[in-house]
CSV table of C-alpha atoms in Angstrom, one decimal:
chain,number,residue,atom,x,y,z
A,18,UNK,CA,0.0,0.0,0.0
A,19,UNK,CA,3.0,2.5,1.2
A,20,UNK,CA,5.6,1.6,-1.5
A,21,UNK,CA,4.3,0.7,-4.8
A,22,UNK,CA,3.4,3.8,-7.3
A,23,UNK,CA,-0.4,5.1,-7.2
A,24,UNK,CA,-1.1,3.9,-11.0
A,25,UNK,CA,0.3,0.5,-10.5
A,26,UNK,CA,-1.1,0.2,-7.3
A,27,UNK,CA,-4.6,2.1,-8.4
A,28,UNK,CA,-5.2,-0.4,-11.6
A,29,UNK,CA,-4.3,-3.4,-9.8
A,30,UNK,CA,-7.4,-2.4,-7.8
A,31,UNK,CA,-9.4,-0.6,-10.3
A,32,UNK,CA,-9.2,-3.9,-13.2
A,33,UNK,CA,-10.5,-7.0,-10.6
A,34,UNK,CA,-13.2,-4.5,-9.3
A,35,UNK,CA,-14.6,-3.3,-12.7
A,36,UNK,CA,-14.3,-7.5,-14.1
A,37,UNK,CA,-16.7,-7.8,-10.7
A,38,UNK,CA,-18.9,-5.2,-11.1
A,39,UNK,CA,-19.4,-5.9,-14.5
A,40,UNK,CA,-20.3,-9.1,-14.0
A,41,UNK,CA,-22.1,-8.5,-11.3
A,42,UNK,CA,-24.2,-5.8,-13.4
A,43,UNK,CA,-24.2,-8.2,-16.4
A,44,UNK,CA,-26.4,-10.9,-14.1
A,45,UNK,CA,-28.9,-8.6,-14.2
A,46,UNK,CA,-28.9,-7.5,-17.9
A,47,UNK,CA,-28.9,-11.7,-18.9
A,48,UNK,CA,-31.6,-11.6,-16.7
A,49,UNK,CA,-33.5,-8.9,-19.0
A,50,UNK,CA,-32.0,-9.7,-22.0
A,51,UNK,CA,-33.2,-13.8,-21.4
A,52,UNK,CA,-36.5,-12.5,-20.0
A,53,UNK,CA,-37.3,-10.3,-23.0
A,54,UNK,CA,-36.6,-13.2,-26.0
A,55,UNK,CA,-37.7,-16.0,-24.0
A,56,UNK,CA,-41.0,-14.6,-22.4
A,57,UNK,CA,-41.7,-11.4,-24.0
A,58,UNK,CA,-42.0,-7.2,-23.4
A,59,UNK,CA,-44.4,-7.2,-20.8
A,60,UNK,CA,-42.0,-10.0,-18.9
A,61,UNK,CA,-39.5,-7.5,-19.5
A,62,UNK,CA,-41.4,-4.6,-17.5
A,63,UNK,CA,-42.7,-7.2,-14.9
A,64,UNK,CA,-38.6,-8.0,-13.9
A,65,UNK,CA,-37.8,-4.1,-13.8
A,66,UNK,CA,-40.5,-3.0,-11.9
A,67,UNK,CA,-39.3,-5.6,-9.5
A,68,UNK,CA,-35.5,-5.2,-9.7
A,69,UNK,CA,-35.9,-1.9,-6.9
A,70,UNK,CA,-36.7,-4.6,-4.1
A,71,UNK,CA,-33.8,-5.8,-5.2
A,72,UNK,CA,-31.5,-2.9,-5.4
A,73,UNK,CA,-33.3,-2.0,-1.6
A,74,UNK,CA,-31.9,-5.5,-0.2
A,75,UNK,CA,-28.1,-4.5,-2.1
A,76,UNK,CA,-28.3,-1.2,-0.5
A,77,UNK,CA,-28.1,-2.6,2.9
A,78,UNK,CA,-25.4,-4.9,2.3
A,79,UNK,CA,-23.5,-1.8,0.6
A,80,UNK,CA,-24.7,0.6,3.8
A,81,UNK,CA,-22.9,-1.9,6.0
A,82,UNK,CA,-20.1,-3.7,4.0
A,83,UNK,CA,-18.9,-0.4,2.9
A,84,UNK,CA,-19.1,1.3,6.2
A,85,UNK,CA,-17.8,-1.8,7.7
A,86,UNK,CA,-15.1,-2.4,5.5
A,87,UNK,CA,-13.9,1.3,5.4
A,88,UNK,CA,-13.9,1.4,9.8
A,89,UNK,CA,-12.1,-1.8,8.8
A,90,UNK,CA,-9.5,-0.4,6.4
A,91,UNK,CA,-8.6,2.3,8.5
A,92,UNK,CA,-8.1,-0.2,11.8
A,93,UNK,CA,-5.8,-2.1,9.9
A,94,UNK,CA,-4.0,1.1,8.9
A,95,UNK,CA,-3.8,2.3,12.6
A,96,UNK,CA,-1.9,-1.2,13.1
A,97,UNK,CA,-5.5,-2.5,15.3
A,98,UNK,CA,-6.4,-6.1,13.4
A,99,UNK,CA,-8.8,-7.3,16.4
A,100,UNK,CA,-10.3,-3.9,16.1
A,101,UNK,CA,-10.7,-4.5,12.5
A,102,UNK,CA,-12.1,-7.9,12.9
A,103,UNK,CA,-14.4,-7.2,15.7
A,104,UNK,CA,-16.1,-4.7,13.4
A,105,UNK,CA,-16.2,-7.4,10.5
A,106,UNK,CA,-18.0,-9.5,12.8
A,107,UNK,CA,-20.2,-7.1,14.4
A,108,UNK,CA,-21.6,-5.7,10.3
A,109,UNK,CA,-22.1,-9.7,9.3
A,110,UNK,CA,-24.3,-10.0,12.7
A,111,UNK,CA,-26.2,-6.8,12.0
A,112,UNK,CA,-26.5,-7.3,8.2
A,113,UNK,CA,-28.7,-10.3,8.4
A,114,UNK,CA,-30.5,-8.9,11.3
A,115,UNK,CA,-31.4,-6.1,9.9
A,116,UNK,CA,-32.7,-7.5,6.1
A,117,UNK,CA,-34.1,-10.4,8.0
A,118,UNK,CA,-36.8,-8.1,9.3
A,119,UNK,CA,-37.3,-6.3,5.4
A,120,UNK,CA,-37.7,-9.1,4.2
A,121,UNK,CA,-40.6,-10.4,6.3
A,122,UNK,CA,-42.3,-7.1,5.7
A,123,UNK,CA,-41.9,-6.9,2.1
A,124,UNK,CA,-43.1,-10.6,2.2
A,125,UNK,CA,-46.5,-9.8,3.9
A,126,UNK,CA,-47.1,-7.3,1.2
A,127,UNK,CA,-45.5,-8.3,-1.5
A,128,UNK,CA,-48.5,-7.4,-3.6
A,129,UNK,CA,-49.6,-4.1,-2.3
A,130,UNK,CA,-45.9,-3.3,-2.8
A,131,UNK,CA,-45.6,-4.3,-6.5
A,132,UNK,CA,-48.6,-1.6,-7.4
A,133,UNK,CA,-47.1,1.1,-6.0
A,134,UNK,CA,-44.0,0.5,-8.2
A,135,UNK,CA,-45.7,0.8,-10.7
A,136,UNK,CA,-47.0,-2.8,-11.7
A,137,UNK,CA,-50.6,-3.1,-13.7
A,138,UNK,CA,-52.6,-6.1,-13.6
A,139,UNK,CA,-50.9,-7.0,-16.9
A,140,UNK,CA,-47.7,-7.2,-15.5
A,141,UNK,CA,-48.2,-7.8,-12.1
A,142,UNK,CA,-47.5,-11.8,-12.7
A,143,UNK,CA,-44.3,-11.6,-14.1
A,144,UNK,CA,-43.3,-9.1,-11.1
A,145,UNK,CA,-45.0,-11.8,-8.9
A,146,UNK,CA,-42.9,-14.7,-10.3
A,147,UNK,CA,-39.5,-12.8,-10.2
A,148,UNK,CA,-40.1,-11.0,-6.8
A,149,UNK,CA,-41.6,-13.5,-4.6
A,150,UNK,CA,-38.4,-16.0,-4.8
A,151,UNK,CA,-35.7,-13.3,-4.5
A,152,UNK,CA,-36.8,-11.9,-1.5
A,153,UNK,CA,-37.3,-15.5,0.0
A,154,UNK,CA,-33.4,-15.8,-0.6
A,155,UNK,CA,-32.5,-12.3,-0.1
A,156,UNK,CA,-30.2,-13.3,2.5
A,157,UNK,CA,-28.1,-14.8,0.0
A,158,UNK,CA,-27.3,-11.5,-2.1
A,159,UNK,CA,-26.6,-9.8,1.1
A,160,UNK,CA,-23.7,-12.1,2.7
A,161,UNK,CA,-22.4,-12.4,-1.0
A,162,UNK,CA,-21.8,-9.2,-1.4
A,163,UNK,CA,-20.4,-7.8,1.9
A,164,UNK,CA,-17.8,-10.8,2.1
A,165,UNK,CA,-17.2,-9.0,-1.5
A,166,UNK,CA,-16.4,-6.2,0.4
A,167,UNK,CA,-14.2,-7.6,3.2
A,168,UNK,CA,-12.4,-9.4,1.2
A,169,UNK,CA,-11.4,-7.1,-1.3
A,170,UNK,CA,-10.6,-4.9,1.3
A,171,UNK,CA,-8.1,-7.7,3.2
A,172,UNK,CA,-5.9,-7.1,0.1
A,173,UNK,CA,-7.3,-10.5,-2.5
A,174,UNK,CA,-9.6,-8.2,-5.1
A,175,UNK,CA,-8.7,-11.0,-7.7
A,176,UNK,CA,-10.9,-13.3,-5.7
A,177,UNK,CA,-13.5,-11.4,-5.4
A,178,UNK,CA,-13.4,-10.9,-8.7
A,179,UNK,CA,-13.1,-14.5,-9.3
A,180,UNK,CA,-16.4,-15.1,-7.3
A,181,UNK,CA,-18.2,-12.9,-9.5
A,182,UNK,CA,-17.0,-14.6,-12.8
A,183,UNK,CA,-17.7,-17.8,-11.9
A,184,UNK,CA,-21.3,-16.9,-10.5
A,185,UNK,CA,-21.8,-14.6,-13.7
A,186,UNK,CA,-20.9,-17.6,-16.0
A,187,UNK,CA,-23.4,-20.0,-14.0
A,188,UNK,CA,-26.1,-17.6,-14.4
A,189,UNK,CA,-26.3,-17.3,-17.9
A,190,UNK,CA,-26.0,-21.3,-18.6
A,191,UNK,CA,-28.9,-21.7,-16.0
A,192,UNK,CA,-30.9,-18.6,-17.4
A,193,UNK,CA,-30.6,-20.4,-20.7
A,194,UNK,CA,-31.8,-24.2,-19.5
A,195,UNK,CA,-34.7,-22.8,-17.0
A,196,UNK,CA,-36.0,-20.1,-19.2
A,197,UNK,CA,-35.5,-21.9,-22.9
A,198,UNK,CA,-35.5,-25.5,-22.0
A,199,UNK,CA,-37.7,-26.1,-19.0
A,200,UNK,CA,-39.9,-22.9,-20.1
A,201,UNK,CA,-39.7,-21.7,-16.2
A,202,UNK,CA,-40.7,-17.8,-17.3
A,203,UNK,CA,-39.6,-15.5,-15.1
A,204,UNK,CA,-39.4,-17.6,-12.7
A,205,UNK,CA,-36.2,-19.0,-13.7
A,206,UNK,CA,-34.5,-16.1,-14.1
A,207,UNK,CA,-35.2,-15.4,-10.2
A,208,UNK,CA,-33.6,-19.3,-9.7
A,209,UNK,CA,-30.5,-18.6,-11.6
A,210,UNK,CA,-29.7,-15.7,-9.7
A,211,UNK,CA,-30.6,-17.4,-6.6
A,212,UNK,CA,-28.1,-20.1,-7.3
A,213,UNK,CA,-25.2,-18.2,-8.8
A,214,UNK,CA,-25.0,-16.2,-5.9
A,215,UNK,CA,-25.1,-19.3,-3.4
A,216,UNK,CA,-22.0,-20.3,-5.0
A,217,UNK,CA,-20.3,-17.1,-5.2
A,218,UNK,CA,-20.8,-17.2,-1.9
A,219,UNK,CA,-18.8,-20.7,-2.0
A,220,UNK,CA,-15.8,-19.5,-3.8
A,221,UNK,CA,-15.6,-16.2,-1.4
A,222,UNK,CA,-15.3,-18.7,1.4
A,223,UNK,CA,-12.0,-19.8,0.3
A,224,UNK,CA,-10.3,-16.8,1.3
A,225,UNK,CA,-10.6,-18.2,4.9
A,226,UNK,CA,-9.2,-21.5,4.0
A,227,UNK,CA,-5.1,-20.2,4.0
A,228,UNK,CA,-4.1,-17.1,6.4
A,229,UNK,CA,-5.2,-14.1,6.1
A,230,UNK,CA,-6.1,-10.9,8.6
A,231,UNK,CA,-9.6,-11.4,8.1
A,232,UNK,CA,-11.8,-13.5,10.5
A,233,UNK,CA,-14.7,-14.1,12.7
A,234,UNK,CA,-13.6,-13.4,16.0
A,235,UNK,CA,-15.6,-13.5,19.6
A,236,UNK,CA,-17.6,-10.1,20.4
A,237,UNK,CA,-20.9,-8.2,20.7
A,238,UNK,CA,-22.5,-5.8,19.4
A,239,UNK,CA,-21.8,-2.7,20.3
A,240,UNK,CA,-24.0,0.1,19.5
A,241,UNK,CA,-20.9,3.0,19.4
A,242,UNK,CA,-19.4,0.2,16.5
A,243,UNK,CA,-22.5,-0.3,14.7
A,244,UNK,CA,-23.6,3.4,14.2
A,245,UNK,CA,-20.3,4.1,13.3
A,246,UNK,CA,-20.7,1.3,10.4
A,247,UNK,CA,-23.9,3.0,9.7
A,248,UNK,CA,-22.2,6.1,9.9
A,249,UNK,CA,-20.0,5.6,7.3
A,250,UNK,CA,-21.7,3.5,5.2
A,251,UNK,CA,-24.8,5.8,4.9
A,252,UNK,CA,-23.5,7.5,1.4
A,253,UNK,CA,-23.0,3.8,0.0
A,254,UNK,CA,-26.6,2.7,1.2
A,255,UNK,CA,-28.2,6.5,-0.4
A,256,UNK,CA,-26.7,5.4,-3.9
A,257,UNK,CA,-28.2,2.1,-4.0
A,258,UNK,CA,-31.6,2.9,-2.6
A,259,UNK,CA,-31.6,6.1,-4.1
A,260,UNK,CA,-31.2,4.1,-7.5
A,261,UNK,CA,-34.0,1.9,-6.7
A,262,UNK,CA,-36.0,4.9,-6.2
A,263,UNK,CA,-35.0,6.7,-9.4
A,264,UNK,CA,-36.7,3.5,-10.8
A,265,UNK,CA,-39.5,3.2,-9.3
A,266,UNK,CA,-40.1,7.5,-9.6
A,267,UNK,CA,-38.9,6.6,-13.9
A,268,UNK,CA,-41.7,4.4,-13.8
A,269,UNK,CA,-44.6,6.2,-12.2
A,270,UNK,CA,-43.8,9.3,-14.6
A,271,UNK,CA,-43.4,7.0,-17.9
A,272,UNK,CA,-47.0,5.4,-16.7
A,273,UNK,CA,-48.1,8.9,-16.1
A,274,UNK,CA,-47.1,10.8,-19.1
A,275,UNK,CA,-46.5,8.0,-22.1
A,276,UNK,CA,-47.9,5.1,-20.5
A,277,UNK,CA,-46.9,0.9,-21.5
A,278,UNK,CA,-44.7,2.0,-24.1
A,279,UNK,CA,-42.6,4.3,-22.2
A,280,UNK,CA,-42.4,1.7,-18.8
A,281,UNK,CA,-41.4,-0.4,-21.6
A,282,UNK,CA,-38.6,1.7,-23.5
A,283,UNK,CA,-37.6,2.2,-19.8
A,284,UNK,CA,-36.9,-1.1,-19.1
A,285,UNK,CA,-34.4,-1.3,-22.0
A,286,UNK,CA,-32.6,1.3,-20.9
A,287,UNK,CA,-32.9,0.9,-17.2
A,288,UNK,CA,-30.8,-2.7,-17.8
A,289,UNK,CA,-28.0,-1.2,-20.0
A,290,UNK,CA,-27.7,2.0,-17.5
A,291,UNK,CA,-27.4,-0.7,-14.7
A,292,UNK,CA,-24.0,-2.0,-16.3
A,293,UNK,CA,-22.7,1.3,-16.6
A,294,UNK,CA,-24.0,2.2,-12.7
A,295,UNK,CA,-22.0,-1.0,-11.8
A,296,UNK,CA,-18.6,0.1,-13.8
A,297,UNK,CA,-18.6,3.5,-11.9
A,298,UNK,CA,-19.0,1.8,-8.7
A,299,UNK,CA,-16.1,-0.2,-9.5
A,300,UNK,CA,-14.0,2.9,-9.5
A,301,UNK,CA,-15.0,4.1,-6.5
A,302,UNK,CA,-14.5,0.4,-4.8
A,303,UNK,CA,-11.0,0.5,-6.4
A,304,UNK,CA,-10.6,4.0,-4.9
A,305,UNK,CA,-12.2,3.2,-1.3
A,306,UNK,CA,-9.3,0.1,0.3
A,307,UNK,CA,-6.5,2.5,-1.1
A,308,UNK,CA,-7.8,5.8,0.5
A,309,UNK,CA,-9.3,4.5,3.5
A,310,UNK,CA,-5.8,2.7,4.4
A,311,UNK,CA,-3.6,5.8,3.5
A,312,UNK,CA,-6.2,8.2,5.7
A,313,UNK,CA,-5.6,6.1,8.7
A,314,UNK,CA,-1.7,5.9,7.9
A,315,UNK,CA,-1.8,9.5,7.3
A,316,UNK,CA,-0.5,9.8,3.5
A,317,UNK,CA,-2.1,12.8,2.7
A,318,UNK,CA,0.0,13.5,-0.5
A,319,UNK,CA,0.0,10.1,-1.7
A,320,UNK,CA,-4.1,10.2,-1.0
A,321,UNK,CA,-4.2,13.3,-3.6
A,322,UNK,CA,-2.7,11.5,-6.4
A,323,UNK,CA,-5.2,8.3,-6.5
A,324,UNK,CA,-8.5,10.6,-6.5
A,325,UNK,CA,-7.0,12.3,-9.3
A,326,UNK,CA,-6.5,9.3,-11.3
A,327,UNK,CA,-9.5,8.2,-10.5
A,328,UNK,CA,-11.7,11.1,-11.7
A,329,UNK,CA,-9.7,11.1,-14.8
A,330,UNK,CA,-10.4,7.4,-15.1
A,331,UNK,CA,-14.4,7.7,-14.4
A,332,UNK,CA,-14.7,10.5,-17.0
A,333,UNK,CA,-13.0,8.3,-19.8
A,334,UNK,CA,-15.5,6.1,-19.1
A,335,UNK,CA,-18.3,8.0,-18.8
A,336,UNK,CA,-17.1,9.9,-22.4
A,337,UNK,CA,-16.3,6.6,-23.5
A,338,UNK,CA,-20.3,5.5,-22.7
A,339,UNK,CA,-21.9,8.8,-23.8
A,340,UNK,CA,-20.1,7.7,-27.8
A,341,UNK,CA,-21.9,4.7,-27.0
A,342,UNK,CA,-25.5,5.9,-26.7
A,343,UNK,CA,-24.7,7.9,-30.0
A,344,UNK,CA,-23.5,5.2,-32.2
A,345,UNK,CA,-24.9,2.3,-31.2
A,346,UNK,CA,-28.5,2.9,-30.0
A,347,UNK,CA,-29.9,1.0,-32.9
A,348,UNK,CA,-28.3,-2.0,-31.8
A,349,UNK,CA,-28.7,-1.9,-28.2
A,350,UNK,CA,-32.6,-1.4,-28.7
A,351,UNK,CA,-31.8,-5.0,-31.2
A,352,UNK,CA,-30.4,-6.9,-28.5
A,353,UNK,CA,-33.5,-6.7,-26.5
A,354,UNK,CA,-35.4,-8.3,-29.3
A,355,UNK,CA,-37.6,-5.0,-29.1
A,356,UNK,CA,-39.6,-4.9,-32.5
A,357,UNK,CA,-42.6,-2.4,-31.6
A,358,UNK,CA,-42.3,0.7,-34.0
A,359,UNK,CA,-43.6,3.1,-30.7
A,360,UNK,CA,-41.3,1.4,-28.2
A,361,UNK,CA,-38.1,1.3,-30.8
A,362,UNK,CA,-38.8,5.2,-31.7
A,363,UNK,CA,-39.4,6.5,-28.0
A,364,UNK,CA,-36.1,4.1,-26.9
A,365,UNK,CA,-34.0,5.5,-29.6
A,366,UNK,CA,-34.6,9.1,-28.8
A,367,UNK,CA,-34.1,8.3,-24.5
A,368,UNK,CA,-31.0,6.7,-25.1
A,369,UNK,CA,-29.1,10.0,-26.8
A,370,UNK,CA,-30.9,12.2,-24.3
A,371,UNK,CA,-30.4,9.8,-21.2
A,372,UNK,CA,-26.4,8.6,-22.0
A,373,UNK,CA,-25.6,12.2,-22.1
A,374,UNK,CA,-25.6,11.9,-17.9
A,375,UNK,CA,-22.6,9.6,-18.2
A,376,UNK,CA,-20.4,12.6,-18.9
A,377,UNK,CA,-21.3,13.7,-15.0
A,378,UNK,CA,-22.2,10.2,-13.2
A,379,UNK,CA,-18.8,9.2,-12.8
A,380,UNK,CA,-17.3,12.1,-11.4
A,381,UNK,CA,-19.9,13.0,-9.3
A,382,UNK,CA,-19.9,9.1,-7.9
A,383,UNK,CA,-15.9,8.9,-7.1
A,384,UNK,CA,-16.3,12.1,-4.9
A,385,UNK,CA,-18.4,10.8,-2.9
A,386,UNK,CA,-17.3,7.3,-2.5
A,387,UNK,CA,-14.1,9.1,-1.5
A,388,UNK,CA,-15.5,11.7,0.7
A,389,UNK,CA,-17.0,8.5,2.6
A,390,UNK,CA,-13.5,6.5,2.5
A,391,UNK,CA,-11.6,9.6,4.8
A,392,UNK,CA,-14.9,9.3,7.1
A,393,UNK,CA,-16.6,12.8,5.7
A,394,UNK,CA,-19.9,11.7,5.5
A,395,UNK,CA,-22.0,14.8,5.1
A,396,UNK,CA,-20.1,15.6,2.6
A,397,UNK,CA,-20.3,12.1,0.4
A,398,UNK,CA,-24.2,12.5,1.4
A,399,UNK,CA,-24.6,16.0,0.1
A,400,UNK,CA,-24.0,14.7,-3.3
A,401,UNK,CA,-25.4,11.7,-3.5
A,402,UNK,CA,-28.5,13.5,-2.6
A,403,UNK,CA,-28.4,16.2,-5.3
A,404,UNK,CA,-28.1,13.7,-7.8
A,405,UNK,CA,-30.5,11.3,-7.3
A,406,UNK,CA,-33.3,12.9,-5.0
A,407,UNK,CA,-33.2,17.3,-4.3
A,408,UNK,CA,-32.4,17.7,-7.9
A,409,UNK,CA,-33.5,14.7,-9.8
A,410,UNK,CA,-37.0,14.0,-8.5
A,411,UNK,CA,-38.3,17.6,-9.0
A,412,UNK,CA,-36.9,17.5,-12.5
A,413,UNK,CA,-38.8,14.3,-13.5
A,414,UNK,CA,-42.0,15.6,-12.6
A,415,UNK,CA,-41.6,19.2,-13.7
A,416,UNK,CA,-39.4,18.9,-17.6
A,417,UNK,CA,-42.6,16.9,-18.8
A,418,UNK,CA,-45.5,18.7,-17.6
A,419,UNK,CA,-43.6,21.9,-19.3
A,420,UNK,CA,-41.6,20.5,-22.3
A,421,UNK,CA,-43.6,17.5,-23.1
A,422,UNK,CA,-42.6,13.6,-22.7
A,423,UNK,CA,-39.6,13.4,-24.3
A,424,UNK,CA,-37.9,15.4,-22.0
A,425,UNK,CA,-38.1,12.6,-19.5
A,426,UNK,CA,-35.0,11.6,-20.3
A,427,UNK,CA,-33.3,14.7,-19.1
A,428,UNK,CA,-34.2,14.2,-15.9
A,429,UNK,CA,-31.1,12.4,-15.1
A,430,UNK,CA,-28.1,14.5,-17.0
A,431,UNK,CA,-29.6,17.9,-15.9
A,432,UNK,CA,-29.4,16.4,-12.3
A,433,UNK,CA,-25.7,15.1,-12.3
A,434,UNK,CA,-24.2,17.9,-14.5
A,435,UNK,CA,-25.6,20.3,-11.4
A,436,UNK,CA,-24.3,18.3,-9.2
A,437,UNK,CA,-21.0,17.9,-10.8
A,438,UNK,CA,-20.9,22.2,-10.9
A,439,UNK,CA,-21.4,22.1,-7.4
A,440,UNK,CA,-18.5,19.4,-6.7
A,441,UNK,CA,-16.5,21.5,-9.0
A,442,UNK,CA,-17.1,24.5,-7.0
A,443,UNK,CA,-16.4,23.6,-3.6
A,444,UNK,CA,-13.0,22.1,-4.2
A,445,UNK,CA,-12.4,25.2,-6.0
A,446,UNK,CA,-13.4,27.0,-2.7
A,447,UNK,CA,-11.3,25.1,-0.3
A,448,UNK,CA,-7.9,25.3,-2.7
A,449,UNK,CA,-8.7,29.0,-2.7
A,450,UNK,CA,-9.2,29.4,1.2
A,451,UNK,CA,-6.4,26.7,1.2
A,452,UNK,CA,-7.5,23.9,3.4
């Protein structure tokens, strides 16, 4: 961590995380993409009206793996391992305590739940059939992903990564036999996931098998330790749920304004935006264990160098997937098997409008993951809530009702390029008052 050069040491974190997040993200779009040609459009809506509950359940294991593994990160850095591995302990123990109880809940109204998100008799099945069985075995995503977390954090991001491969790879081979072979619907899209996860969570259990700083050790909870997970993982949980509820709002205004055809078009767009969601995260993740370790070791200069690389790094990408949406819209609307004239017209003109946010998302998203890694969390929450709630949600409702439906789509941009001003300006302000 201390000796090797930021870029070599920044890309040998930044390439395993993006391979996992990637993969992780592309469970989800085989999901859509097997849901859409094997069962058909309104399938397609049922699984992204539901995929929020699912994004809800992630954003608790991010709130406390990230919070966790950051307290962690810096421990280790003060030289404190049982420190560090009481708090590992004490964020597995709370995670399932705390999802346990959400789950039961959303279980007892799973259906009132559903309408509100935006489901119509239609589609209500197919948001049945996917829903139902990944909340029964939501348990799974959330131990799979913090001992993600811890473990790429105890210094073996290849294995993490490695986890994520090898349950990516299984869920599209058992997409393919339960949706096309045993003609499970949507159904079998929720099994696949369900199963690739369990043995993720196989291959992450490995890591324990040869020694390593990282283990289960004797405590309690203690309250002062768990809100200081919370604490610190708040910003992490905000993104994720704050996604799910950019959803679920996307919805309600595309059934509101344009109706089936825009929750539709939506859905195509929601699942590629998910990959590039996941990609930007994996910056941050990259940036988190590095920052985190050289706050608590006091490596201020050093600190400096890897955010810089890493907004240059997000921005590439984001560039990179703006080109994208203006190239290639045609075909990603194709690869969804999407042949309605309305739905292919209303995608193609979202997907200019809407990739044009990319220029801003990645930026905006590595600030704040590292304004939560060096344990200022109003900061990291500030923007995470300009983004996606103060600024987004009144633009969704209000660019519509005055510009017309198409603006929809400009929701999102308008709402990170603000918040990417403001970012902007600050750091400006404290270079200039030099602190």
């Amino acid at each position: 961590m201390e000796t090797k050069s930021p870029r070599a040491l920044f890309f040998s974190y930044l390439i395993p995380s993006l391979i996992g997040m990637m993969l992780m993200a592309i469970n989800i779009l085989v999901d859509g993409l097997f849901v859409s040609h094997g069962v058909g459009d309104r399938a397609l809506a049922g699984v992204n009206i539901a995929v929020p509950i699912y994004s809800i359940l992630l954003s608790i294991s991010l709130w406390i793996g990230m919070g966790g593994a950051t307290l962690y990160s810096i421990k280790m850095g003060e030289g404190e391992p049982h420190k560090a591995n009481a708090i590992f302990t004490q964020a597995i123990i709370a995670a399932i305590g705390i999802v346990a109880i959400i789950i039961a809940l959303s279980l007892a109204f799973e259906k009132e739940m559903a309408y509100f998100f935006g489901a119509s008799d239609a589609i209500y099945p197919y948001v049945h059939d996917y829903l139902h069985y990944i909340l029964l075995f939501g348990l799974v995503f959330i131990i799979e992903n913090i001992l993600s977390i811890f473990v790429r954090n105890d210094g073996n991001p290849v294995l993490a990564t490695i986890s994520l491969v090898v349950a990516a790879l299984l869920n599209i081979v058992l997409n393919y036999i339960f949706i096309f072979h045993l003609h499970l619907g949507v159904k079998g899209a929720a099994f696949a996931t369900i199963i690739a996860t369990f043995i993720g969570i196989i291959v992450l259990l490995s890591h324990f098998l040869k020694p390593t700083n990282l283990r289960l050790v004797k405590t309690r909870l203690e309250p002062k330790v768990v809100m200081q997970v919370l604490t610190i993982g708040l910003p992490s949980f905000i993104v994720e749920a704050s996604a799910a509820v950019i959803v679920i709002a996307y919805n309600m205004t595309f059934s509101h304004f344009v109706g089936e055809v825009g929750i539709t078009s939506f859905a195509v767009i929601n699942y590629v935006h998910v990959v590039f969601i996941m990609i930007f995260i994996g910056v941050g993740a990259a940036l988190q264990p590095i920052t985190s370790y050289h706050y608590g070791a006091r490596l201020f200069e050093r600190l400096n160098v890897f955010v810089r690389i890493a907004v240059i790094t997000s921005f590439v990408i984001g560039a990179s997937a703006f080109i994208l949406g203006l190239v290639a819209n045609d075909w990603i609307i194709a690869l969804f098997g999407i042949d309605n004239p309305e739905v292919v017209a209303y995608t193609r003109s979202g997907i200019v409008l809407f990739f044009s946010g990319y220029l801003f998302l990645g930026v905006n998203m590595v600030f704040a993951e590292f304004y939560q890694s060096i344990e200022k969390i109003r900061l990291a929450t500030i923007i995470i809530m300009m983004r996606s709630l103060i600024l987004f949600l009144p633009l969704l409702w209000l660019l519509p009702t005055f510009f017309g439906a198409r603006s929809i789509w400009l929701a999102f941009p308008i709402a990170e390029g603000l918040t990417m001003l403001g970012i902007f300006g600050y750091v400006a302000m404290k270079k200039r008052s030099g602190k």
